[in-house]
mmCIF file of C-alpha atoms in Angstrom:
data_model
loop_
_atom_site.group_PDB
_atom_site.id
_atom_site.type_symbol
_atom_site.label_atom_id
_atom_site.label_comp_id
_atom_site.label_asym_id
_atom_site.label_seq_id
_atom_site.Cartn_x
_atom_site.Cartn_y
_atom_site.Cartn_z
ATOM 1 C CA MET A 11 9.220 -4.973 -28.158
ATOM 2 C CA THR A 12 8.438 -6.479 -24.828
ATOM 3 C CA VAL A 13 7.579 -4.595 -21.408
ATOM 4 C CA THR A 14 11.039 -6.300 -19.947
ATOM 5 C CA ARG A 15 13.432 -4.196 -22.543
ATOM 6 C CA ILE A 16 11.757 -0.965 -21.714
ATOM 7 C CA LEU A 17 11.963 -1.627 -18.410
ATOM 8 C CA THR A 18 15.863 -2.354 -18.606
ATOM 9 C CA ARG A 19 16.324 0.223 -21.166
ATOM 10 C CA PRO A 20 19.633 2.306 -19.296
ATOM 11 C CA GLY A 21 17.165 5.031 -18.869
ATOM 12 C CA VAL A 22 14.095 3.564 -17.790
ATOM 13 C CA LEU A 23 16.685 1.493 -15.220
ATOM 14 C CA ARG A 24 17.976 4.530 -13.812
ATOM 15 C CA ILE A 25 14.709 6.401 -13.098
ATOM 16 C CA VAL A 26 13.744 3.121 -11.206
ATOM 17 C CA PHE A 27 16.881 3.067 -9.415
ATOM 18 C CA ALA A 28 16.546 6.226 -8.565
ATOM 19 C CA MET A 29 13.183 6.350 -7.087
ATOM 20 C CA ILE A 30 14.382 3.450 -4.773
ATOM 21 C CA VAL A 31 16.999 5.297 -3.822
ATOM 22 C CA ALA A 32 15.603 8.370 -3.151
ATOM 23 C CA LEU A 33 12.383 6.356 -1.054
ATOM 24 C CA SER A 34 15.576 4.309 1.060
ATOM 25 C CA PHE A 35 17.931 7.686 1.482
ATOM 26 C CA SER A 36 14.561 9.509 2.891
ATOM 27 C CA ILE A 37 13.784 6.637 4.924
ATOM 28 C CA VAL A 38 17.253 6.409 6.444
ATOM 29 C CA GLN A 39 17.070 9.777 6.970
ATOM 30 C CA THR A 40 14.096 9.803 9.255
ATOM 31 C CA ASP A 41 14.919 11.125 12.617
ATOM 32 C CA VAL A 42 14.684 7.706 14.532
ATOM 33 C CA SER A 43 13.050 7.719 18.335
ATOM 34 C CA SER A 44 12.021 4.346 18.564
ATOM 35 C CA ALA A 45 9.828 3.310 21.170
ATOM 36 C CA GLN A 46 12.126 -0.131 21.391
ATOM 37 C CA ASP A 47 15.217 1.699 22.995
ATOM 38 C CA ALA A 48 13.513 2.389 25.776
ATOM 39 C CA SER A 49 12.422 0.393 29.075
ATOM 40 C CA VAL A 50 9.180 -1.957 29.031
ATOM 41 C CA LEU A 51 6.792 -3.329 31.415
ATOM 42 C CA SER A 52 3.592 -4.499 31.422
ATOM 43 C CA GLY A 53 1.003 -4.649 33.907
ATOM 44 C CA ILE A 54 -1.805 -4.011 35.874
ATOM 45 C CA VAL A 55 -2.880 -0.528 36.650
ATOM 46 C CA VAL A 56 -2.538 0.456 40.818
ATOM 47 C CA GLY A 57 -2.591 4.327 41.264
ATOM 48 C CA VAL A 58 -3.190 7.004 39.539
ATOM 49 C CA GLU A 59 -2.596 10.516 40.995
ATOM 50 C CA VAL A 60 -4.427 13.851 39.534
ATOM 51 C CA ASP A 61 -3.526 17.739 40.407
ATOM 52 C CA GLU A 62 -6.344 19.734 41.509
ATOM 53 C CA ASN A 63 -7.703 20.053 38.292
ATOM 54 C CA GLY A 64 -8.324 16.422 37.343
ATOM 55 C CA ASN A 65 -4.546 16.066 35.492
ATOM 56 C CA LEU A 66 -2.809 13.077 35.527
ATOM 57 C CA THR A 67 0.666 13.772 37.480
ATOM 58 C CA ARG A 68 1.830 10.036 38.118
ATOM 59 C CA PHE A 69 0.990 6.483 38.171
ATOM 60 C CA ALA A 70 1.327 3.333 38.975
ATOM 61 C CA VAL A 71 1.613 -0.140 37.618
ATOM 62 C CA SER A 72 2.113 -3.489 39.323
ATOM 63 C CA ASP A 73 4.022 -6.079 37.236
ATOM 64 C CA SER A 74 3.085 -10.004 36.971
ATOM 65 C CA ALA A 75 5.830 -10.685 39.854
ATOM 66 C CA GLY A 76 4.026 -7.903 42.439
ATOM 67 C CA GLY A 77 6.745 -5.358 41.859
ATOM 68 C CA VAL A 78 4.945 -1.542 42.065
ATOM 69 C CA THR A 79 6.366 0.416 39.736
ATOM 70 C CA THR A 80 5.441 4.795 39.546
ATOM 71 C CA PHE A 81 6.346 6.551 36.437
ATOM 72 C CA GLU A 82 6.201 10.075 35.932
ATOM 73 C CA LEU A 83 4.772 11.968 33.001
ATOM 74 C CA SER A 84 6.257 14.138 30.480
ATOM 75 C CA ALA A 85 4.127 16.543 27.563
ATOM 76 C CA SER A 86 5.168 14.590 25.347
ATOM 77 C CA THR A 87 3.931 10.639 26.667
ATOM 78 C CA GLN A 88 1.514 9.358 24.669
ATOM 79 C CA TYR A 89 -1.572 7.102 25.108
ATOM 80 C CA GLY A 90 -2.778 4.531 23.223
ATOM 81 C CA LEU A 91 -5.687 2.682 25.310
ATOM 82 C CA GLU A 92 -8.683 1.093 24.677
ATOM 83 C CA ASN A 93 -12.729 0.944 26.392
ATOM 84 C CA GLN A 94 -14.203 -1.428 26.966
ATOM 85 C CA ALA A 95 -16.129 -2.035 23.584
ATOM 86 C CA GLY A 96 -12.770 -1.592 21.688
ATOM 87 C CA ASP A 97 -12.736 1.642 20.768
ATOM 88 C CA ARG A 98 -9.253 2.686 20.800
ATOM 89 C CA TRP A 99 -8.170 6.519 22.271
ATOM 90 C CA VAL A 100 -4.968 8.007 21.203
ATOM 91 C CA SER A 101 -3.755 10.908 22.134
ATOM 92 C CA THR A 102 -0.843 12.768 24.281
ATOM 93 C CA GLN A 103 -0.101 13.990 28.022
ATOM 94 C CA SER A 104 -0.079 17.565 26.631
ATOM 95 C CA ASP A 105 -3.012 17.593 24.771
ATOM 96 C CA GLU A 106 -5.738 15.466 27.375
ATOM 97 C CA SER A 107 -4.557 14.555 30.575
ATOM 98 C CA SER A 108 -7.408 14.560 32.980
ATOM 99 C CA GLU A 109 -9.008 11.901 29.951
ATOM 100 C CA ALA A 110 -5.820 10.502 30.695
ATOM 101 C CA ALA A 111 -6.430 10.029 34.180
ATOM 102 C CA ARG A 112 -9.948 8.698 33.055
ATOM 103 C CA HIS A 113 -8.673 6.003 30.792
ATOM 104 C CA LEU A 114 -6.323 4.494 33.250
ATOM 105 C CA ARG A 115 -9.245 4.534 36.277
ATOM 106 C CA ASP A 116 -10.829 2.696 33.919
ATOM 107 C CA HIS A 117 -8.283 0.588 33.219
ATOM 108 C CA ARG A 118 -7.252 -0.149 36.584
ATOM 109 C CA GLU A 119 -10.912 -0.954 37.306
ATOM 110 C CA ARG A 120 -11.335 -3.411 35.075
ATOM 111 C CA PHE A 121 -7.653 -4.979 35.727
ATOM 112 C CA ALA A 122 -6.760 -4.241 31.936
ATOM 113 C CA PRO A 123 -3.048 -4.862 31.688
ATOM 114 C CA ILE A 124 -1.030 -2.259 29.979
ATOM 115 C CA THR A 125 2.134 -1.613 28.599
ATOM 116 C CA VAL A 126 4.253 1.294 29.255
ATOM 117 C CA SER A 127 7.781 2.551 27.585
ATOM 118 C CA SER A 128 9.541 4.144 30.118
ATOM 119 C CA GLU A 129 13.070 6.126 30.299
ATOM 120 C CA ASN A 130 14.413 7.287 33.854
ATOM 121 C CA GLY A 131 11.102 6.607 35.265
ATOM 122 C CA ILE A 132 9.449 9.040 32.594
ATOM 123 C CA ALA A 133 6.399 7.283 30.602
ATOM 124 C CA LEU A 134 6.891 7.562 26.775
ATOM 125 C CA SER A 135 4.048 5.901 25.963
ATOM 126 C CA VAL A 136 1.328 4.210 27.576
ATOM 127 C CA VAL A 137 -0.866 1.725 25.597
ATOM 128 C CA GLU A 138 -2.821 -1.073 25.742
ATOM 129 C CA ARG A 139 -1.163 -4.715 26.107
ATOM 130 C CA GLU A 140 -1.348 -6.140 23.151
ATOM 131 C CA GLU A 141 -1.171 -9.429 24.392
ATOM 132 C CA GLY A 142 -4.074 -9.420 25.887
ATOM 133 C CA LYS A 143 -5.341 -9.446 22.624
ATOM 134 C CA LEU A 144 -3.544 -11.386 20.319
ATOM 135 C CA GLU A 145 -6.822 -12.543 18.651
ATOM 136 C CA ALA A 146 -8.643 -9.817 17.649
ATOM 137 C CA ASN A 147 -5.223 -8.218 16.141
ATOM 138 C CA LEU A 148 -4.251 -10.805 14.393
ATOM 139 C CA GLY A 149 -7.734 -10.977 12.935
ATOM 140 C CA TYR A 150 -7.410 -7.837 11.122
ATOM 141 C CA LEU A 151 -3.865 -8.773 10.070
ATOM 142 C CA PHE A 152 -4.696 -11.834 8.117
ATOM 143 C CA ALA A 153 -7.721 -10.491 6.775
ATOM 144 C CA VAL A 154 -5.421 -7.918 5.164
ATOM 145 C CA PHE A 155 -2.738 -10.883 4.188
ATOM 146 C CA ALA A 156 -5.472 -12.937 2.974
ATOM 147 C CA ILE A 157 -7.053 -10.714 0.740
ATOM 148 C CA THR A 158 -3.813 -9.496 -0.666
ATOM 149 C CA TRP A 159 -2.633 -12.630 -1.775
ATOM 150 C CA ALA A 160 -6.213 -13.791 -2.685
ATOM 151 C CA LEU A 161 -6.037 -10.469 -5.082
ATOM 152 C CA PHE A 162 -3.006 -11.134 -6.984
ATOM 153 C CA PHE A 163 -3.653 -14.652 -6.995
ATOM 154 C CA VAL A 164 -7.078 -14.372 -8.877
ATOM 155 C CA TYR A 165 -5.593 -11.387 -11.088
ATOM 156 C CA VAL A 166 -2.713 -13.927 -12.386
ATOM 157 C CA LEU A 167 -4.884 -16.581 -12.792
ATOM 158 C CA TYR A 168 -7.448 -14.344 -14.888
ATOM 159 C CA MET A 169 -4.278 -13.819 -16.795
ATOM 160 C CA GLY A 170 -3.282 -16.754 -17.562
ATOM 161 C CA SER A 171 -6.795 -17.811 -18.908
ATOM 162 C CA LYS A 172 -7.452 -14.778 -20.788
ATOM 163 C CA GLN A 173 -4.106 -15.690 -22.497
ATOM 164 C CA ARG A 174 -4.859 -19.639 -23.058
ATOM 165 C CA VAL A 175 -7.980 -17.979 -25.048
ATOM 166 C CA LEU A 176 -6.201 -15.490 -26.891
ATOM 167 C CA GLN A 177 -3.659 -18.118 -28.600
ATOM 168 C CA HIS A 178 -6.133 -20.389 -28.996
ATOM 169 C CA GLU A 179 -7.943 -17.980 -31.363
ATOM 170 C CA ILE A 180 -5.043 -16.328 -32.439
ATOM 171 C CA ALA A 181 -3.595 -20.400 -33.393
ATOM 172 C CA LYS A 182 -7.282 -20.807 -35.274
ATOM 173 C CA LEU A 183 -6.750 -16.979 -37.250
ATOM 174 C CA LYS A 184 -3.295 -18.482 -38.000
ATOM 175 C CA GLY A 185 -4.841 -21.850 -39.777
ATOM 176 C CA LYS A 186 -7.834 -20.159 -40.993
ATOM 177 C CA LEU A 187 -5.443 -17.713 -43.243
ATOM 178 C CA GLY A 188 -3.450 -20.826 -44.134
ATOM 179 C CA MET B 29 3.756 -17.773 -29.394
ATOM 180 C CA THR B 30 5.380 -16.941 -25.598
ATOM 181 C CA LYS B 31 4.228 -18.042 -22.355
ATOM 182 C CA VAL B 32 2.916 -15.613 -20.117
ATOM 183 C CA LEU B 33 3.135 -16.989 -16.912
ATOM 184 C CA ASN B 34 6.142 -18.390 -17.222
ATOM 185 C CA LEU B 35 7.522 -19.400 -13.336
ATOM 186 C CA LEU B 36 11.356 -19.196 -14.503
ATOM 187 C CA ASP B 37 10.703 -15.340 -15.075
ATOM 188 C CA PRO B 38 13.444 -13.973 -13.699
ATOM 189 C CA LEU B 39 11.433 -10.625 -12.318
ATOM 190 C CA LEU B 40 8.712 -13.885 -10.679
ATOM 191 C CA ILE B 41 12.104 -15.349 -9.151
ATOM 192 C CA ILE B 42 13.334 -12.159 -7.800
ATOM 193 C CA SER B 43 10.173 -10.800 -6.153
ATOM 194 C CA ALA B 44 9.401 -14.091 -5.079
ATOM 195 C CA ALA B 45 12.507 -14.044 -2.754
ATOM 196 C CA LEU B 46 12.281 -10.744 -1.597
ATOM 197 C CA MET B 47 8.601 -11.674 -0.443
ATOM 198 C CA GLY B 48 9.363 -14.637 1.260
ATOM 199 C CA LEU B 49 12.485 -11.873 2.633
ATOM 200 C CA THR B 50 9.849 -9.057 3.536
ATOM 201 C CA LEU B 51 7.336 -11.749 5.492
ATOM 202 C CA TYR B 52 10.580 -13.140 7.402
ATOM 203 C CA LEU B 53 10.706 -8.929 8.370
ATOM 204 C CA ILE B 54 7.497 -8.581 8.954
ATOM 205 C CA PHE B 55 6.890 -11.324 10.984
ATOM 206 C CA ILE B 56 9.870 -12.357 12.876
ATOM 207 C CA TRP B 57 12.624 -9.882 12.988
ATOM 208 C CA VAL B 58 10.698 -6.348 13.262
ATOM 209 C CA PRO B 59 9.175 -5.833 16.793
ATOM 210 C CA THR B 60 6.055 -4.642 17.541
ATOM 211 C CA GLU B 61 5.163 -1.313 17.277
ATOM 212 C CA LEU B 62 4.251 0.006 21.013
ATOM 213 C CA ASN B 63 1.445 2.303 19.720
ATOM 214 C CA GLN B 64 -0.773 0.008 17.620
ATOM 215 C CA GLY B 65 0.315 -2.778 18.240
ATOM 216 C CA ALA B 66 -0.222 -5.997 15.563
ATOM 217 C CA VAL B 67 -2.122 -3.835 13.578
ATOM 218 C CA GLN B 68 0.788 -2.240 12.520
ATOM 219 C CA ARG B 69 2.271 -4.787 10.985
ATOM 220 C CA ILE B 70 -0.648 -3.820 8.187
ATOM 221 C CA LEU B 71 1.176 -0.833 6.928
ATOM 222 C CA TYR B 72 3.966 -2.918 5.877
ATOM 223 C CA PHE B 73 1.316 -4.226 2.815
ATOM 224 C CA HIS B 74 -0.420 -1.188 2.853
ATOM 225 C CA VAL B 75 2.182 1.691 2.363
ATOM 226 C CA PRO B 76 3.971 -0.248 -0.877
ATOM 227 C CA VAL B 77 0.761 -1.151 -2.471
ATOM 228 C CA ALA B 78 -0.319 2.791 -1.822
ATOM 229 C CA TRP B 79 3.229 3.157 -3.333
ATOM 230 C CA GLY B 80 2.553 0.841 -6.210
ATOM 231 C CA SER B 81 -1.059 2.453 -7.207
ATOM 232 C CA MET B 82 0.443 5.982 -7.638
ATOM 233 C CA LEU B 83 3.486 4.367 -9.295
ATOM 234 C CA GLY B 84 1.160 3.400 -11.880
ATOM 235 C CA ILE B 85 -0.430 6.150 -12.254
ATOM 236 C CA PHE B 86 3.210 7.913 -13.134
ATOM 237 C CA VAL B 87 3.492 5.091 -15.265
ATOM 238 C CA VAL B 88 -0.111 5.132 -17.053
ATOM 239 C CA SER B 89 0.696 9.308 -17.596
ATOM 240 C CA GLY B 90 4.079 8.847 -18.745
ATOM 241 C CA SER B 91 3.396 6.433 -21.037
ATOM 242 C CA SER B 92 0.130 8.566 -22.230
ATOM 243 C CA PHE B 93 2.125 11.498 -22.924
ATOM 244 C CA MET B 94 5.145 9.126 -25.301
ATOM 245 C CA TYR B 95 1.732 7.820 -27.168
ATOM 246 C CA LEU B 96 0.270 11.346 -27.716
ATOM 247 C CA TRP B 97 4.391 12.301 -28.867
ATOM 248 C CA LYS B 98 5.195 8.959 -30.949
ATOM 249 C CA LYS B 99 2.293 7.669 -31.678
ATOM 250 C CA ASN B 100 3.694 3.742 -31.324
ATOM 251 C CA ASP B 101 1.337 1.489 -29.986
ATOM 252 C CA LYS B 102 3.810 0.365 -27.286
ATOM 253 C CA TRP B 103 3.317 3.342 -25.241
ATOM 254 C CA ASP B 104 -0.276 2.536 -25.565
ATOM 255 C CA ARG B 105 -0.078 -1.141 -23.997
ATOM 256 C CA LEU B 106 2.116 -0.222 -21.674
ATOM 257 C CA ALA B 107 -0.278 2.402 -20.393
ATOM 258 C CA VAL B 108 -3.466 -0.080 -20.157
ATOM 259 C CA ALA B 109 -1.521 -2.632 -18.562
ATOM 260 C CA SER B 110 -0.097 -0.539 -16.266
ATOM 261 C CA ALA B 111 -3.670 0.982 -15.649
ATOM 262 C CA GLU B 112 -5.311 -2.467 -14.901
ATOM 263 C CA VAL B 113 -2.677 -3.322 -12.565
ATOM 264 C CA GLY B 114 -2.788 -0.069 -10.981
ATOM 265 C CA VAL B 115 -6.434 -0.471 -10.617
ATOM 266 C CA VAL B 116 -5.433 -3.683 -8.483
ATOM 267 C CA PHE B 117 -3.058 -2.135 -6.276
ATOM 268 C CA GLY B 118 -5.306 0.520 -6.077
ATOM 269 C CA GLY B 119 -8.244 -1.721 -4.565
ATOM 270 C CA LEU B 120 -5.695 -3.697 -2.384
ATOM 271 C CA MET B 121 -4.594 0.244 -0.927
ATOM 272 C CA LEU B 122 -7.930 1.274 0.131
ATOM 273 C CA LEU B 123 -8.842 -2.297 1.529
ATOM 274 C CA THR B 124 -5.746 -2.401 3.627
ATOM 275 C CA GLY B 125 -5.965 0.716 4.880
ATOM 276 C CA MET B 126 -10.281 0.298 5.842
ATOM 277 C CA ILE B 127 -9.332 -2.766 7.712
ATOM 278 C CA TRP B 128 -6.129 -0.860 9.396
ATOM 279 C CA ALA B 129 -8.189 1.742 10.119
ATOM 280 C CA ARG B 130 -11.058 -0.383 12.282
ATOM 281 C CA PRO B 131 -8.989 -1.243 15.464
ATOM 282 C CA VAL B 132 -7.095 2.463 15.172
ATOM 283 C CA TRP B 133 -9.652 4.611 14.320
ATOM 284 C CA ALA B 134 -12.665 2.546 15.234
ATOM 285 C CA VAL B 135 -14.503 3.834 12.034
ATOM 286 C CA TRP B 136 -14.004 1.320 8.379
ATOM 287 C CA TRP B 137 -14.219 4.636 6.669
ATOM 288 C CA THR B 138 -13.735 8.529 6.782
ATOM 289 C CA GLY B 139 -13.825 11.266 4.810
ATOM 290 C CA GLU B 140 -10.960 12.719 5.345
ATOM 291 C CA ALA B 141 -8.527 14.871 2.786
ATOM 292 C CA LYS B 142 -5.721 11.350 2.306
ATOM 293 C CA LEU B 143 -8.726 8.795 2.052
ATOM 294 C CA THR B 144 -11.094 10.955 -0.288
ATOM 295 C CA THR B 145 -8.059 12.350 -2.939
ATOM 296 C CA ALA B 146 -6.848 7.648 -2.688
ATOM 297 C CA LEU B 147 -10.587 6.712 -3.582
ATOM 298 C CA ILE B 148 -10.433 9.553 -6.599
ATOM 299 C CA LEU B 149 -7.320 7.932 -7.727
ATOM 300 C CA PHE B 150 -9.022 4.626 -7.858
ATOM 301 C CA PHE B 151 -12.367 5.997 -9.324
ATOM 302 C CA ILE B 152 -9.752 7.490 -12.075
ATOM 303 C CA TYR B 153 -8.220 4.049 -12.747
ATOM 304 C CA VAL B 154 -11.423 2.885 -13.376
ATOM 305 C CA ALA B 155 -12.861 5.620 -15.407
ATOM 306 C CA TYR B 156 -10.056 4.976 -17.656
ATOM 307 C CA LEU B 157 -10.508 1.140 -18.205
ATOM 308 C CA MET B 158 -14.404 2.106 -18.149
ATOM 309 C CA PHE B 159 -13.796 3.742 -21.255
ATOM 310 C CA ARG B 160 -11.151 1.578 -23.224
ATOM 311 C CA ALA B 161 -13.421 -0.597 -22.888
ATOM 312 C CA TYR B 162 -16.587 1.252 -24.140
ATOM 313 C CA PHE B 163 -15.071 3.521 -26.944
ATOM 314 C CA PRO B 164 -14.750 1.392 -29.892
ATOM 315 C CA PRO B 165 -11.157 0.610 -30.973
ATOM 316 C CA GLY B 166 -8.719 2.429 -33.040
ATOM 317 C CA ALA B 167 -6.375 5.998 -32.825
ATOM 318 C CA GLN B 168 -8.583 8.739 -31.540
ATOM 319 C CA ARG B 169 -10.258 5.932 -28.269
ATOM 320 C CA GLN B 170 -6.411 5.658 -27.180
ATOM 321 C CA ARG B 171 -5.547 9.726 -28.478
ATOM 322 C CA LEU B 172 -8.581 10.352 -25.847
ATOM 323 C CA ALA B 173 -6.985 7.124 -23.384
ATOM 324 C CA ALA B 174 -3.892 8.850 -23.059
ATOM 325 C CA ILE B 175 -5.442 12.475 -22.253
ATOM 326 C CA ILE B 176 -7.802 10.807 -19.386
ATOM 327 C CA GLY B 177 -4.368 9.208 -18.121
ATOM 328 C CA LEU B 178 -2.345 12.483 -18.168
ATOM 329 C CA ILE B 179 -5.417 14.330 -16.185
ATOM 330 C CA GLY B 180 -5.429 11.512 -13.751
ATOM 331 C CA ALA B 181 -1.715 11.988 -12.625
ATOM 332 C CA ILE B 182 -2.884 15.186 -11.520
ATOM 333 C CA ASP B 183 -4.170 13.634 -8.364
ATOM 334 C CA THR B 184 -1.351 11.860 -7.576
ATOM 335 C CA PRO B 185 1.028 14.778 -5.804
ATOM 336 C CA ILE B 186 -2.664 15.841 -4.144
ATOM 337 C CA ILE B 187 -2.969 12.208 -2.435
ATOM 338 C CA TYR B 188 1.249 12.509 -1.076
ATOM 339 C CA PHE B 189 1.018 15.727 0.343
ATOM 340 C CA ALA B 190 -3.211 15.165 1.459
ATOM 341 C CA ALA B 191 -2.081 14.096 5.066
ATOM 342 C CA ASN B 192 0.197 17.355 5.317
ATOM 343 C CA LEU B 193 -2.205 19.967 3.654
ATOM 344 C CA TRP B 194 -5.153 19.054 5.654
ATOM 345 C CA SER B 195 -4.140 17.659 9.243
ATOM 346 C CA GLN B 196 -6.684 15.060 9.686
ATOM 347 C CA ALA B 197 -6.594 11.778 11.324
ATOM 348 C CA HIS B 198 -3.990 9.871 8.427
ATOM 349 C CA PRO B 199 -0.289 9.548 9.831
ATOM 350 C CA PRO B 200 1.385 12.761 8.251
ATOM 351 C CA ILE B 201 4.443 11.982 5.226
ATOM 352 C CA ILE B 202 7.007 9.746 6.603
ATOM 353 C CA THR B 203 9.007 9.148 3.458
ATOM 354 C CA GLY B 204 10.172 11.294 0.407
ATOM 355 C CA PRO B 205 10.746 15.081 0.114
ATOM 356 C CA ALA B 206 7.891 16.231 2.410
ATOM 357 C CA GLY B 207 8.041 13.417 5.082
ATOM 358 C CA ASP B 208 8.148 14.293 8.746
ATOM 359 C CA PRO B 209 12.099 14.758 10.331
ATOM 360 C CA GLU B 210 10.316 14.235 13.541
ATOM 361 C CA SER B 211 8.706 11.352 12.482
ATOM 362 C CA THR B 212 8.974 8.476 15.267
ATOM 363 C CA LEU B 213 9.085 5.926 12.573
ATOM 364 C CA GLY B 214 12.296 3.546 13.831
ATOM 365 C CA SER B 215 15.482 2.092 11.885
ATOM 366 C CA ASP B 216 14.324 -1.031 12.159
ATOM 367 C CA LEU B 217 10.200 -0.230 11.051
ATOM 368 C CA GLY B 218 12.139 2.071 8.033
ATOM 369 C CA MET B 219 13.707 -0.851 7.063
ATOM 370 C CA VAL B 220 11.242 -3.393 6.725
ATOM 371 C CA LEU B 221 8.810 -0.427 5.394
ATOM 372 C CA LEU B 222 11.884 0.138 2.568
ATOM 373 C CA ALA B 223 12.221 -3.930 1.849
ATOM 374 C CA SER B 224 8.700 -4.352 1.628
ATOM 375 C CA THR B 225 8.320 -1.456 -0.927
ATOM 376 C CA LEU B 226 11.036 -3.038 -2.634
ATOM 377 C CA THR B 227 9.501 -5.886 -3.267
ATOM 378 C CA PHE B 228 6.096 -4.757 -4.307
ATOM 379 C CA THR B 229 8.003 -2.416 -6.443
ATOM 380 C CA PHE B 230 9.120 -5.990 -8.196
ATOM 381 C CA ILE B 231 5.457 -7.376 -8.384
ATOM 382 C CA PHE B 232 4.357 -4.582 -10.323
ATOM 383 C CA ILE B 233 6.694 -4.751 -12.527
ATOM 384 C CA TYR B 234 6.188 -8.272 -13.158
ATOM 385 C CA LEU B 235 2.256 -7.889 -13.137
ATOM 386 C CA VAL B 236 2.528 -4.888 -15.853
ATOM 387 C CA GLN B 237 5.454 -6.893 -18.024
ATOM 388 C CA THR B 238 2.502 -9.694 -17.794
ATOM 389 C CA ARG B 239 -0.447 -7.745 -18.477
ATOM 390 C CA TYR B 240 1.485 -6.165 -21.148
ATOM 391 C CA LYS B 241 2.653 -9.183 -23.470
ATOM 392 C CA ILE B 242 -1.731 -10.568 -23.395
ATOM 393 C CA ARG B 243 -2.236 -6.812 -24.388
ATOM 394 C CA LYS B 244 0.256 -7.491 -27.594
ATOM 395 C CA SER B 245 -2.163 -11.031 -28.148
ATOM 396 C CA GLU B 246 -5.133 -8.868 -28.216
ATOM 397 C CA ASP B 247 -3.424 -6.349 -30.308
ATOM 398 C CA ASP B 248 -2.053 -9.129 -32.971
ATOM 399 C CA LEU B 249 -5.703 -10.869 -32.584
ATOM 400 C CA ILE B 250 -7.672 -7.955 -33.866
ATOM 401 C CA GLU B 251 -4.745 -7.597 -36.519
ATOM 402 C CA LEU B 252 -5.260 -11.424 -37.588
ATOM 403 C CA LYS B 253 -9.651 -11.076 -37.607
ATOM 404 C CA ARG B 254 -8.773 -8.206 -40.023
ATOM 405 C CA ALA B 255 -6.607 -10.056 -42.031
ATOM 406 C CA SER B 256 -9.164 -12.822 -42.031
ATOM 407 C CA THR B 257 -12.480 -10.426 -43.110
ATOM 408 C CA ALA B 258 -10.392 -8.450 -45.653
ATOM 409 C CA SER B 259 -9.500 -12.168 -47.470
ATOM 410 C CA VAL B 260 -12.905 -13.447 -46.740
ATOM 411 C CA MET B 261 -14.201 -10.082 -48.706
ATOM 412 C CA THR B 262 -11.313 -10.714 -51.161
ATOM 413 C CA GLY B 263 -12.428 -14.447 -52.349
ATOM 414 C CA ALA B 264 -16.283 -13.295 -52.265
ATOM 415 C CA ASN B 265 -15.144 -10.707 -55.117
#
């Protein structure tokens, strides 16, 4: 009996189908709060405002058309910013507000572009502008896809050559046994 | 004799078609995730291969249990085929995870719970296959391998819950019964993840089926060698 037959047995098929349905249901049930619904602006940091404790309170971004937009912050504002060396810092306004101010000042001094997603003038996320570093990021992406395909390809080739050797030996022995 | 690598195999055709659709979804359809940027697209491969590696150990343990119960060689073949494909998926899970971690965490590897338990799963697969390779063939090897396969499955729930049990750097669970309801996974992103998972499930089934056929041929060859030796000895007497 081949694996195909085992896998196409109604019982096994039902289990596989149930697993797929359970997985899809759990994903669909996931509470959706995608950042893509918010408005997005990319540009250079031109102003950083802090309170007496050094916590970030507001910041301003200048876009490519020269317009300046000021963003307020909420406790849940997320940050994903990199320093000059490329080390990524991820945090939220409630956790590390003063660190956020330091990173934004650093971006202002370096003229490093950022992308801000916002709703009603309140920043939801402040991240590195990816278009500015496509090559670095695509390198990692390319590596993953290349390795995955290479490994699958090599594995299938290995199985093919193994089967050829086996078929040859089986045919030889069958011939011997008459 | 059946051809192992048949390009007209329905599973291969379905897998290829689904992979084409998945690649379109990953690179053209789904928007770029704001917090991680382009590297986030790695997760559309990383999560499905991680799912495949866990599915593998499920099949290994399930068929090991069936072998111990029914003593039918087909279950042993299914276990070994699934373990070998599981090693491929497990290795990919580790590699893709490391490549994703480098730009996001700034390190290739960290000793946090999810990563460590995933590495243990990979070693369980390797240990299972090494045991089978070095132990003399026969019913005892199959029995002991089945027991190793059953013990190995214990690691699976630990991996799944690790991110929630020990809140460390790894993102929390977003799918399944322990999925985080506050997850920021968008509907589009979730849809692509689901499509990719389905695609890799078909690839997993196709590879297991192919490896199973080879295992069957290996068993046939052992039987023929035994018959050949017996006929030589009969001739000598």
